[in-house]
Coordinates of C-alpha atoms in Angstrom, one line a residue:
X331 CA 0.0 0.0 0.0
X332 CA 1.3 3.4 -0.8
X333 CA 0.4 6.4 2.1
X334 CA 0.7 9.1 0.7
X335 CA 2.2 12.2 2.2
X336 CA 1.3 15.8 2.8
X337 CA 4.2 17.3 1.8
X338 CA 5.8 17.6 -1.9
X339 CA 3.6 18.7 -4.6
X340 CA 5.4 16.5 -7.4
X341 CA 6.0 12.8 -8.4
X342 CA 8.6 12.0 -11.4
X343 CA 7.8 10.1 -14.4
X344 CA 11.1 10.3 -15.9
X345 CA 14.0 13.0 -16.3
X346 CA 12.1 15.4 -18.7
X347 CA 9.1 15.5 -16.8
X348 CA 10.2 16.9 -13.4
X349 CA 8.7 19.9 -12.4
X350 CA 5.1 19.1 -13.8
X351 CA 2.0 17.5 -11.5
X352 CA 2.0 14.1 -12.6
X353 CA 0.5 10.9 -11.7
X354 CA 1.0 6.8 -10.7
X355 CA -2.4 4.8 -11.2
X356 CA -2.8 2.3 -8.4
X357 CA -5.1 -0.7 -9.5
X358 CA -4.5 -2.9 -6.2
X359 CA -6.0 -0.5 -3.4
X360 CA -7.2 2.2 -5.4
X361 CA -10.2 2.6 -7.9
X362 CA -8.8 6.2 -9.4
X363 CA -5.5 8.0 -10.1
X364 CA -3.8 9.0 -6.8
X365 CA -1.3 11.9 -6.7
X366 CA 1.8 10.6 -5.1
X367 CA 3.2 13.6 -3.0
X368 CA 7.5 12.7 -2.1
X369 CA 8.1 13.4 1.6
X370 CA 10.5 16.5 2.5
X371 CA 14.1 14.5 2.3
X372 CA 13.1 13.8 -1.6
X373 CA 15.6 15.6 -2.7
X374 CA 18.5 14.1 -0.3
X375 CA 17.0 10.2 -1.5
X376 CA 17.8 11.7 -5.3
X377 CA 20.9 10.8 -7.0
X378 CA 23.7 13.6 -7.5
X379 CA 22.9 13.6 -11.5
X380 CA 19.2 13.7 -10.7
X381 CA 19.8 16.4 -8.3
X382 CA 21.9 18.3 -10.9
X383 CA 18.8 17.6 -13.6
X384 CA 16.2 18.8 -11.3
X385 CA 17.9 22.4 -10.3
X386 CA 18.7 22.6 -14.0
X387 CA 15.6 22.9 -15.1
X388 CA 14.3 24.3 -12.0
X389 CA 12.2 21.8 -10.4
X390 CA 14.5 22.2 -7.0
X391 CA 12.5 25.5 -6.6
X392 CA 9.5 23.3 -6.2
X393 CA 10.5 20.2 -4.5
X394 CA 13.3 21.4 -2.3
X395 CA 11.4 24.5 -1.4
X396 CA 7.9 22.9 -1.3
X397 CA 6.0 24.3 1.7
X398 CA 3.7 21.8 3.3
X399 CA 0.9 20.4 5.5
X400 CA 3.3 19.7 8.3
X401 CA 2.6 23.3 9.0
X402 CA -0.4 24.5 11.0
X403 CA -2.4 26.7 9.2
X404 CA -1.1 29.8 8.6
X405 CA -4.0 31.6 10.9
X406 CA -3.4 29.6 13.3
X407 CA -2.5 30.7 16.9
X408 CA 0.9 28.7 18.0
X409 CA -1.1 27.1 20.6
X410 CA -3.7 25.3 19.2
X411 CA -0.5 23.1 17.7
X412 CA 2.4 23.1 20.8
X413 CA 3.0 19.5 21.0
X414 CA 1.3 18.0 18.5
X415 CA 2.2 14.7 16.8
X416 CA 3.7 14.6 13.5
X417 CA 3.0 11.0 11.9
X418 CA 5.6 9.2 9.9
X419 CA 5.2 8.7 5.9
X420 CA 5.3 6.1 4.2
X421 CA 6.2 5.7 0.0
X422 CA 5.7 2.2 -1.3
X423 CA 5.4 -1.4 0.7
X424 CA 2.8 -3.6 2.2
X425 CA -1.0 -2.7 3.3
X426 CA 0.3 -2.3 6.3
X427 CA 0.9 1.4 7.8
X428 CA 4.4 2.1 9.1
X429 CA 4.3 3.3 12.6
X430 CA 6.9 5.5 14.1
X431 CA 7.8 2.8 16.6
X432 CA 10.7 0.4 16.4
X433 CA 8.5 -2.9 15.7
X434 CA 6.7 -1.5 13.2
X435 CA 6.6 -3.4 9.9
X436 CA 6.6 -2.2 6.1
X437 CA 8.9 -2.4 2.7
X438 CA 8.9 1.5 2.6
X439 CA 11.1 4.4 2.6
X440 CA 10.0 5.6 6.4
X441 CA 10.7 10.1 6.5
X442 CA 9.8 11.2 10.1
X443 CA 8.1 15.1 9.1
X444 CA 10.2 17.8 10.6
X445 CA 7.4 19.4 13.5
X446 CA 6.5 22.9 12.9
X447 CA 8.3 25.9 14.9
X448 CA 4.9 26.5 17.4
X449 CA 5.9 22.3 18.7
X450 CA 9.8 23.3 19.0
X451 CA 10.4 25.2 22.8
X452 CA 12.3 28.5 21.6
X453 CA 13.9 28.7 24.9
X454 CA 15.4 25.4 24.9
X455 CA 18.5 26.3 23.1
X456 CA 17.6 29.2 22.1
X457 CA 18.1 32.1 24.6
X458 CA 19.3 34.7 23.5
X459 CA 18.8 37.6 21.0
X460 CA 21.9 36.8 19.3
X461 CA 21.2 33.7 18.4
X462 CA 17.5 34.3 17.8
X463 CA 18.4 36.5 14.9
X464 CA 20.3 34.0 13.3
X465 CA 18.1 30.8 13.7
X466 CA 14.4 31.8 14.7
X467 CA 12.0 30.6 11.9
X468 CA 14.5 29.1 10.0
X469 CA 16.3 26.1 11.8
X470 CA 13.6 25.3 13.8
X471 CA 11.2 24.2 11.2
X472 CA 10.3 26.8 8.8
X473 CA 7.5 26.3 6.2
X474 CA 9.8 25.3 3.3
X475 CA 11.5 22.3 3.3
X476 CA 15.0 22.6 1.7
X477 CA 18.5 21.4 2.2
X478 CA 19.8 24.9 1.8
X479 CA 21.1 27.0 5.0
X480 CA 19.6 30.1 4.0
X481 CA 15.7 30.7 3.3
X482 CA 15.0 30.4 -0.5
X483 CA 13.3 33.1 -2.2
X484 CA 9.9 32.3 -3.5
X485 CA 9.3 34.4 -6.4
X486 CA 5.6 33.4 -7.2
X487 CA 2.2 35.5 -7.5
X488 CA -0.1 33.0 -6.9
X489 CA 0.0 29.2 -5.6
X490 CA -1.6 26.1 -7.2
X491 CA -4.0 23.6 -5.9
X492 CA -3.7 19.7 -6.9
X493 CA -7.7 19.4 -6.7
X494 CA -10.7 22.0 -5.8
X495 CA -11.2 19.2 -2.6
X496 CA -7.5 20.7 -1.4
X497 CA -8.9 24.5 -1.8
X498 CA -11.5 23.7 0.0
X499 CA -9.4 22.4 2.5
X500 CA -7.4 25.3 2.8
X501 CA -10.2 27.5 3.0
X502 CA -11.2 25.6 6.1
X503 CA -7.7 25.7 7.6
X504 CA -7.6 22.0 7.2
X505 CA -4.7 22.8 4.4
X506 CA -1.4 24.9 5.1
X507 CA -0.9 26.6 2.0
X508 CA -0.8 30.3 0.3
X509 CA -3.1 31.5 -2.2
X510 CA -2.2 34.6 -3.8
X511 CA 0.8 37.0 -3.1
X512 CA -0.9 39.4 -2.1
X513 CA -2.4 37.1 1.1
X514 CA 1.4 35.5 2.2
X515 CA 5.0 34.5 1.1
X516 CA 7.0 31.4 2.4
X517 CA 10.2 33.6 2.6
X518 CA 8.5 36.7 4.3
X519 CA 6.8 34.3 6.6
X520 CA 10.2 33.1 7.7
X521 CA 10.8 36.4 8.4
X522 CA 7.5 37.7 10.5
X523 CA 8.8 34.2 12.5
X524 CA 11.9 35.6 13.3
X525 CA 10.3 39.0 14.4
X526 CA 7.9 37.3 16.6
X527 CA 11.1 35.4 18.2
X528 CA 13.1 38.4 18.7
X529 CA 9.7 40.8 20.1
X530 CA 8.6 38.3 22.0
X531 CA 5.3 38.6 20.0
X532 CA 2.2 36.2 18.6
X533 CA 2.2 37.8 15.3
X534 CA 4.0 39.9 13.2
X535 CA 2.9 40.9 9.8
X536 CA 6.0 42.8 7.5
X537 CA 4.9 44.9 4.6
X538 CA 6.3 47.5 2.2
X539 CA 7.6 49.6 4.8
X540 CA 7.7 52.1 7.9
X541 CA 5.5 54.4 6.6
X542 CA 2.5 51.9 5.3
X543 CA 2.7 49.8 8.9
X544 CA 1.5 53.3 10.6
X545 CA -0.8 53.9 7.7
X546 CA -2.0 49.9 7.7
X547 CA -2.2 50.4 12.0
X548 CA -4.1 53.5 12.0
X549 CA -6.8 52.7 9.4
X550 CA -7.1 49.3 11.0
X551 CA -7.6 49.8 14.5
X552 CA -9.3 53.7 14.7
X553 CA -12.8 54.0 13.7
X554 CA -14.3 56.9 11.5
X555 CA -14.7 60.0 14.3
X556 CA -12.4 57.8 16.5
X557 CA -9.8 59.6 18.4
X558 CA -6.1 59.2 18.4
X559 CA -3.2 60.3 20.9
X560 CA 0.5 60.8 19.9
X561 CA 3.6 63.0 21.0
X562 CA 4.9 66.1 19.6
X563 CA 8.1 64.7 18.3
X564 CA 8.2 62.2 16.0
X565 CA 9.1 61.5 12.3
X566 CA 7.1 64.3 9.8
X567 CA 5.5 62.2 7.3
X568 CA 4.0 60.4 10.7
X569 CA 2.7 63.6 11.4
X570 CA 1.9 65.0 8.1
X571 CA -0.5 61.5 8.1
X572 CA -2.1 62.5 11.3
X573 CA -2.7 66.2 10.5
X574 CA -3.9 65.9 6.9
X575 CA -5.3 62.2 6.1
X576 CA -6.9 61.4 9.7
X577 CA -8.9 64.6 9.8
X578 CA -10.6 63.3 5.9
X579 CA -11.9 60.1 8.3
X580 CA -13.6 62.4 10.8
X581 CA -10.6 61.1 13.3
X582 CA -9.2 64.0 15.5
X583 CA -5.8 63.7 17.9
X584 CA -4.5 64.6 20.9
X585 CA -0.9 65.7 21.3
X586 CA 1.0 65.7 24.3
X587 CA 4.6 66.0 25.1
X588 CA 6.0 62.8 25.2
X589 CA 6.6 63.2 29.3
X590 CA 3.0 64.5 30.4
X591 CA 1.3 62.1 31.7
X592 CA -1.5 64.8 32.9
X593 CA -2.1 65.9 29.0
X594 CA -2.6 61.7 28.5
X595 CA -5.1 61.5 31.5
X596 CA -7.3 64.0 30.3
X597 CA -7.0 63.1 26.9
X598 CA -8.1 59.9 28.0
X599 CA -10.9 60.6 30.2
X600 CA -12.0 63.3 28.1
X601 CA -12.0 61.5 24.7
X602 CA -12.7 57.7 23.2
X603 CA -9.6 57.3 22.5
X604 CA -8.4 54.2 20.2
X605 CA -5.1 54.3 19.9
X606 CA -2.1 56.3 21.8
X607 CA 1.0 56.3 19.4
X608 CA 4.4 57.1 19.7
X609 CA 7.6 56.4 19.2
X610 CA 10.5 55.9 21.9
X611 CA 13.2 56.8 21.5
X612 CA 11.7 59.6 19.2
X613 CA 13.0 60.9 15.6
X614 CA 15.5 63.5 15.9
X615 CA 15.4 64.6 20.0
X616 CA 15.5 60.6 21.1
X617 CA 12.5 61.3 23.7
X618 CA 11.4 58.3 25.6
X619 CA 8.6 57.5 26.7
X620 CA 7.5 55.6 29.9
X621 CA 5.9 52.4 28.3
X622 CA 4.8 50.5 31.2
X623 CA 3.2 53.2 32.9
X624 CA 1.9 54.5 29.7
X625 CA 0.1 51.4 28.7
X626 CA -1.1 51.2 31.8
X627 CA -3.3 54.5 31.7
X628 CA -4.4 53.7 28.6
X629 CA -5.6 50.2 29.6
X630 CA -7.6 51.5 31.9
X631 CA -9.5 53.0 29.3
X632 CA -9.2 50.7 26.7
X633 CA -7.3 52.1 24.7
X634 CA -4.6 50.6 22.2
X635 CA -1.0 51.2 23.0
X636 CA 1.1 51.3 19.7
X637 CA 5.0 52.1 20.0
X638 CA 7.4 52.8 17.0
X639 CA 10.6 51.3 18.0
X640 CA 12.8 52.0 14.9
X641 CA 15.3 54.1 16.9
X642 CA 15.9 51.1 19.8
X643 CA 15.6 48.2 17.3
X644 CA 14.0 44.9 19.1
X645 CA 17.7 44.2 20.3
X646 CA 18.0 47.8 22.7
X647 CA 14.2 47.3 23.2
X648 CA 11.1 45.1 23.9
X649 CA 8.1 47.2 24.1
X650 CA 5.6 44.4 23.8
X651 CA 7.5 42.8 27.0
X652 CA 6.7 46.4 29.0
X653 CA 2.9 46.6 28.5
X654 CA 2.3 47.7 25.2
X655 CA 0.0 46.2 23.0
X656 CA 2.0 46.7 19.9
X657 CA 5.8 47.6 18.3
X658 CA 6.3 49.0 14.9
X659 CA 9.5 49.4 13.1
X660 CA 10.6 50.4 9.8
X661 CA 13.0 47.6 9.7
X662 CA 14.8 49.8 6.1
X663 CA 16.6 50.8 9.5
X664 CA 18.5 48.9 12.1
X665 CA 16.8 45.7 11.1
X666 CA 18.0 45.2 7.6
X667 CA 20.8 46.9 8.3
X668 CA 22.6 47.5 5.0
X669 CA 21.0 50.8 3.8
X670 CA 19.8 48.5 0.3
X671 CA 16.0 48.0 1.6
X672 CA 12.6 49.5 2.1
X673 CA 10.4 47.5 4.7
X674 CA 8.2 47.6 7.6
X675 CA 6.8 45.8 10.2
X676 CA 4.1 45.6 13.0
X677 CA 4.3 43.0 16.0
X678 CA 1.6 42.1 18.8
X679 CA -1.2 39.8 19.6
X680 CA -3.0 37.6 17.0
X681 CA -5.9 39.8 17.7
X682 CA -4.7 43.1 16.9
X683 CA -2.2 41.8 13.8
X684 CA -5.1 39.9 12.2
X685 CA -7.2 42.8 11.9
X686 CA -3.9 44.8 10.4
X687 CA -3.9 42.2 7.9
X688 CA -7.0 42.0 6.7
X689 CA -6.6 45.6 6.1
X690 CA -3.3 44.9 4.4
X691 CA -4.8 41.7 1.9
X692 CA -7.2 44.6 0.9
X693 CA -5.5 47.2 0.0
X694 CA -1.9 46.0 -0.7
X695 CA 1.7 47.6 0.3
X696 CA 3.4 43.7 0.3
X697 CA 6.7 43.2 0.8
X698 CA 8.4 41.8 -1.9
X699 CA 10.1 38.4 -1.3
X700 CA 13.4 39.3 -2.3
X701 CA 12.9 42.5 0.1
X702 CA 11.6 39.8 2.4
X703 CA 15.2 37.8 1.9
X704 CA 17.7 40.8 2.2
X705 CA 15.5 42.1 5.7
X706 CA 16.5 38.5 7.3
X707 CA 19.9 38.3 6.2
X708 CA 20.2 41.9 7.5
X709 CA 18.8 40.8 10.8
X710 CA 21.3 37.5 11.5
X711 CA 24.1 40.4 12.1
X712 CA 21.4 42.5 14.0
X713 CA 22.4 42.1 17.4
X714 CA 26.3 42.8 16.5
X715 CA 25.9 45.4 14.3
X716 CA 23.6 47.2 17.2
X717 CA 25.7 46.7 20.1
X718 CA 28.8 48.5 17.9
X719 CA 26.5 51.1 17.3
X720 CA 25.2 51.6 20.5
X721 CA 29.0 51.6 22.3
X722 CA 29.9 54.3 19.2
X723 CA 27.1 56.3 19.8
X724 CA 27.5 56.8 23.4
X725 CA 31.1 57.1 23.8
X726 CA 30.8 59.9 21.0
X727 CA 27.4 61.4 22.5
X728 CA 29.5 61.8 26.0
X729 CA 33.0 63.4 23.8
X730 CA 30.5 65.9 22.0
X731 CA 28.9 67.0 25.2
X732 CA 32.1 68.2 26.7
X733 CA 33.3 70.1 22.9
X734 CA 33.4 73.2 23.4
X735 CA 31.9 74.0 19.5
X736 CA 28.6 71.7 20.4
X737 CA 25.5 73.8 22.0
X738 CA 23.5 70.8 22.8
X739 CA 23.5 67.1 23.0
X740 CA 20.6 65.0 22.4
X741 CA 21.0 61.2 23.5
X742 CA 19.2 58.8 26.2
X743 CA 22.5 57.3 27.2
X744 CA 23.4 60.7 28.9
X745 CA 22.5 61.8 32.0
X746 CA 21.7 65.0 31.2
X747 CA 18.8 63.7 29.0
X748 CA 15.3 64.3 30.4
X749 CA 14.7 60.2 29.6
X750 CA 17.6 58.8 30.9
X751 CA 16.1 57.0 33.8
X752 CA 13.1 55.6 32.4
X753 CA 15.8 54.8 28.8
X754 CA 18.0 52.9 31.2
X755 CA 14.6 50.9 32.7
X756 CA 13.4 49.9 29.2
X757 CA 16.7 50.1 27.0
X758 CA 19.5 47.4 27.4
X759 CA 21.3 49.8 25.2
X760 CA 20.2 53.3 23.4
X761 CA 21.0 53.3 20.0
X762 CA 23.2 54.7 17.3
X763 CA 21.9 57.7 16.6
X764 CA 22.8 61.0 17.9
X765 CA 21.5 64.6 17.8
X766 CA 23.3 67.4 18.4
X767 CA 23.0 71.2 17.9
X768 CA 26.4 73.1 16.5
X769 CA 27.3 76.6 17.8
X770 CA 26.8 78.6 14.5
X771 CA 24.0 79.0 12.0
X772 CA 22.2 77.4 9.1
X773 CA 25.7 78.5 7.1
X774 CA 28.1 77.2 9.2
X775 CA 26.4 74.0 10.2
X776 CA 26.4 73.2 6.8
X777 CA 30.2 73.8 6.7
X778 CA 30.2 70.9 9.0
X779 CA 28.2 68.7 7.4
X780 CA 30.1 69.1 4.4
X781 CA 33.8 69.0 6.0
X782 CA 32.7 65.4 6.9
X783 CA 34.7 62.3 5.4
X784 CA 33.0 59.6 6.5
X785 CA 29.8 59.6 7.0
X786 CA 27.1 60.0 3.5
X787 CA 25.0 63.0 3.8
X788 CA 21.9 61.6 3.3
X789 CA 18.1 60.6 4.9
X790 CA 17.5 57.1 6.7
X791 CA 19.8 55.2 9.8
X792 CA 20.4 52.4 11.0
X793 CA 22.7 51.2 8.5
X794 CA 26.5 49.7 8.3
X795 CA 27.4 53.0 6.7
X796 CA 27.6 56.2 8.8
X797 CA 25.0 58.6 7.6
X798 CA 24.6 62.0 8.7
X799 CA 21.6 64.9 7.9
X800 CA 21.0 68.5 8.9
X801 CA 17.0 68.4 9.8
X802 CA 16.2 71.8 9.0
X803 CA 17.2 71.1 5.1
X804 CA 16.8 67.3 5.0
X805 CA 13.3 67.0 6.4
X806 CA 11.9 70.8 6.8
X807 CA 13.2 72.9 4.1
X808 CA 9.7 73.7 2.5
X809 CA 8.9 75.4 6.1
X810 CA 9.3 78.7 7.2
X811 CA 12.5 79.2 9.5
X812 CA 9.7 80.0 11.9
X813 CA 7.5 76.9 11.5
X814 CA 10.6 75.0 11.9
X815 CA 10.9 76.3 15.4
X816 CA 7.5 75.4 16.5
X817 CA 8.6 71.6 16.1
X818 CA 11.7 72.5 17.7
X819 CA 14.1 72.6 14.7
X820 CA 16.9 74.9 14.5
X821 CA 19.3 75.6 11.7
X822 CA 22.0 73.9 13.3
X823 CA 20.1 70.7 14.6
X824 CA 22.4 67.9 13.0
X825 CA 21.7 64.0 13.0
X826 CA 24.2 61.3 13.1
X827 CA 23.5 57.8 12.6
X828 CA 26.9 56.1 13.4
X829 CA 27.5 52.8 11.3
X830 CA 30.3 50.0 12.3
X831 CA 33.0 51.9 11.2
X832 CA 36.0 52.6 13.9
X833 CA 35.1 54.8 16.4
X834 CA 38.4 56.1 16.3
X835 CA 38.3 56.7 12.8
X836 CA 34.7 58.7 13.2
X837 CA 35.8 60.6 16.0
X838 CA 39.2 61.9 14.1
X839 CA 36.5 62.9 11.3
X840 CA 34.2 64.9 13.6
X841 CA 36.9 66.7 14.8
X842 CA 38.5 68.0 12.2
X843 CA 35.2 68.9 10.6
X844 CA 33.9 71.1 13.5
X845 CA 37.9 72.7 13.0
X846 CA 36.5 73.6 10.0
X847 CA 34.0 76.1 11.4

């Protein structure tokens, strides 16, 4: 009797006919044509030459990358499958079933299924953030079964069915599969399983980028006439988004400084609010914001705690772990790491992320799997890359403060920041990016800017490469110089986002730059 298995999508005929759905007719047992699916070491039980044949015509992109039914169903929560059994398969032999046991009898090639990452304990061998980056939802059972190290990339935009019985299935959630790209990706689900390992969250959905996770989170979760509440610094197009697009939804918005706690009270006691939104450390003054006491006034009133950790990066920072109900990252940033990416991410409960993607399945802004691939490669380095930038940053954050050319130095690793204290309760490290004001003009700040060697004078952070941007030109130049100082924007406000270069090397640079003024 042949069993057949829920796992490759294929069965070979002969050489040139790899790669299409093909058939065996059993007479014995069967009374119709059975589709003979390989278990996920087919490949490995190939010969080399047959190996060779297959990826040169392609098929390995099906059968060593086939994503299977020994996953739970993509919706499904990881604990309605913790611990459940994964039965043996069984190609060829007797009538009799193979068993998993020792005594169990059978002529057939016996392939124990790999169990899916929600039956695997993360914490058993995997502790720490370091090697979470690396390994989580890759080699601990990720949806596509290949021989390969690194996560293929499934270019596809749209996945086949072997029967309308198997759609149905997977309409059901009795089938683990994808439908259309639009709905899901096998590499960017690899990915949204490494950001739920690293955020300590039940769901993460990536999409096209920073920008469209606020948009996506926003239109998800606040009603029309709903009320928002967010802080007064924070990235512009954010706040361009709240000011002008909100408003067209009948949505109004509170905003506080990101340290009253009175202006949040009344806002919340005075309004319905659905969602209180900010980021921390905040883009360019590196605010921060109390989390845990934060989500607990807005708990109180039901209210939706959303916070944009692009600036800490999960490594510096676990908001979900303090109370909040959600963290949002542009992961272009610290995350991907190699300034070569646009991307974006939102982490939380299933609840919350489900509604955000049902939004997101509607009206689009998916990441594209090769994005998908270079944001998880980025991330295996994340924790190193991160803790270089965050010993650069501070050590140059503490020389600037005592130069004698710097006004004003903007960092949550100093103790002169208004922050610091709740930064060193929530940060295990804060970040490479520092703000700092020159003493000079718009002119002369400039001067600087340009005097510098290393760095690329440029938007975006986060990245390998030092990048460096004067705000008042980079961000507000189509404002007045007197709008620019309502958001507290001076001419010679300048932003450095220090890469992994040598902090020696980056310090000689600043120096003889500000000489230059």
């Amino acid at each position: 009797m042949a069993v057949v298995s829920p796992t490759s999508f294929i069965t070979p005929s002969s050489g040139a006919d790899y790669g299409r759905k093909s058939s065996i007719s059993f007479t014995s047992s069967f009374s119709s044509t059975l589709i003979l699916r390989f278990p996920p070491n087919f490949v490995r039980q190939l010969s080399t030459k047959a190996r060779r044949n297959c990826s040169n015509i392609g098929v390995a992109q099906i059968v060593a990358a086939s994503w299977s039914d020994r996953q739970a169903p993509l919706d499904t929560p990881p604990s309605a499958t913790a611990g459940a059994e994964v039965a043996p398969v069984v190609v060829g032999g007797d009538d009799t079933a193979v068993g998993s046991g020792s005594g169990s009898k059978g002529n057939g090639v016996v392939s124990k299924l790999v169990q899916s990452p929600a039956s695997l304990a993360l914490g058993s061998f995997l502790s720490s953030d370091g090697s979470l980056v690396v390994h989580a939802g890759e080699r601990i059972g990720r949806g596509i079964t290949t021989d390969s190290i690194t996560t293929p990339v499934v270019n596809t935009s749209a996945y086949w069915f072997n029967n309308s019985e198997e759609l149905i299935d997977f309409k059901e959630g009795r089938h683990a599969s994808y439908e259309y790209g639009r709905y899901g990706n096998p590499t960017t689900k690899v990915l949204e399983e490494k950001m739920n390992a690293l955020e300590r969250a039940e769901s993460t959905v990536f999409v096209a980028s920073g920008m469209y996770a606020s948009v996506a989170m926003f239109l998800a979760l606040v009603p029309a006439g709903g009320h928002i509440v967010t802080t007064t610094d924070c990235y512009r197009k954010t706040r361009i988004f709240i000011q002008n697009e909100l408003p067209k939804m009948g949505i109004t918005v509170t905003v506080i400084d990101p340290a009253d706690m009175d202006s949040l009270e009344r806002a919340l006691n005075e309004n319905d609010v659905s969602v209180f939104f900010t980021e921390s450390p905040t883009n360019p003054f590196l605010r921060c914001v109390d989390i845990a006491l934060v989500s607990e006034l807005c708990h109180s009133k039901g209210a939706v705690v959303c916070i944009d950790g692009t600036f800490a990066s999960p490594v510096n920072q676990k908001a979900l772990t303090f109370g909040a109900d959600l963290v949002l990252h542009s992961a272009t940033k610290f995350i991907a790491g190699h300034n070569d990416v646009l991307g974006g991410c939102i982490s939380g409960s299933e609840k919350l992320i489900s509604k955000i993607r049902q939004y997101h399945h509607v009206v689009g802004g998916v990441l594209n799997p090769n994005a998908a691939y270079l944001i998880s490669r980025g991330m295996k380095t994340l924790h190193l890359r991160v803790q270089h930038q965050n010993n650069t940053a501070l050590r140059m954050a503490q020389f600037l403060e005592e130069h004698p050319k710097i006004v004003q130095v903007y960092y949550p690793g100093l103790l002169s920041h208004p922050e610091h204290h709740i930064a060193k309760r929530q940060m295990t490290g804060f970040g490479g990016v520092v703000s700092f004001e020159v003493a000079g003009d718009l002119r002369s700040t400039m001067k600087f800017v340009d005097s510098l060697k290393i760095p690329y004078l440029a938007p975006s952070f986060g990245g390998v490469e030092s990048i460096v941007d004067q705000p008042a030109i980079m961000s507000y130049w189509d404002l007045p110089q007197a709008e620019r100082l309502k958001y507290g924007i001076k001419d010679n406000l300048v932003r450095f986002s220090f890469g992994v270069e040598d902090f020696d090397d980056l310090k000689a640079d600043i120096i003889q730059a500000l000489d230059q003024i």
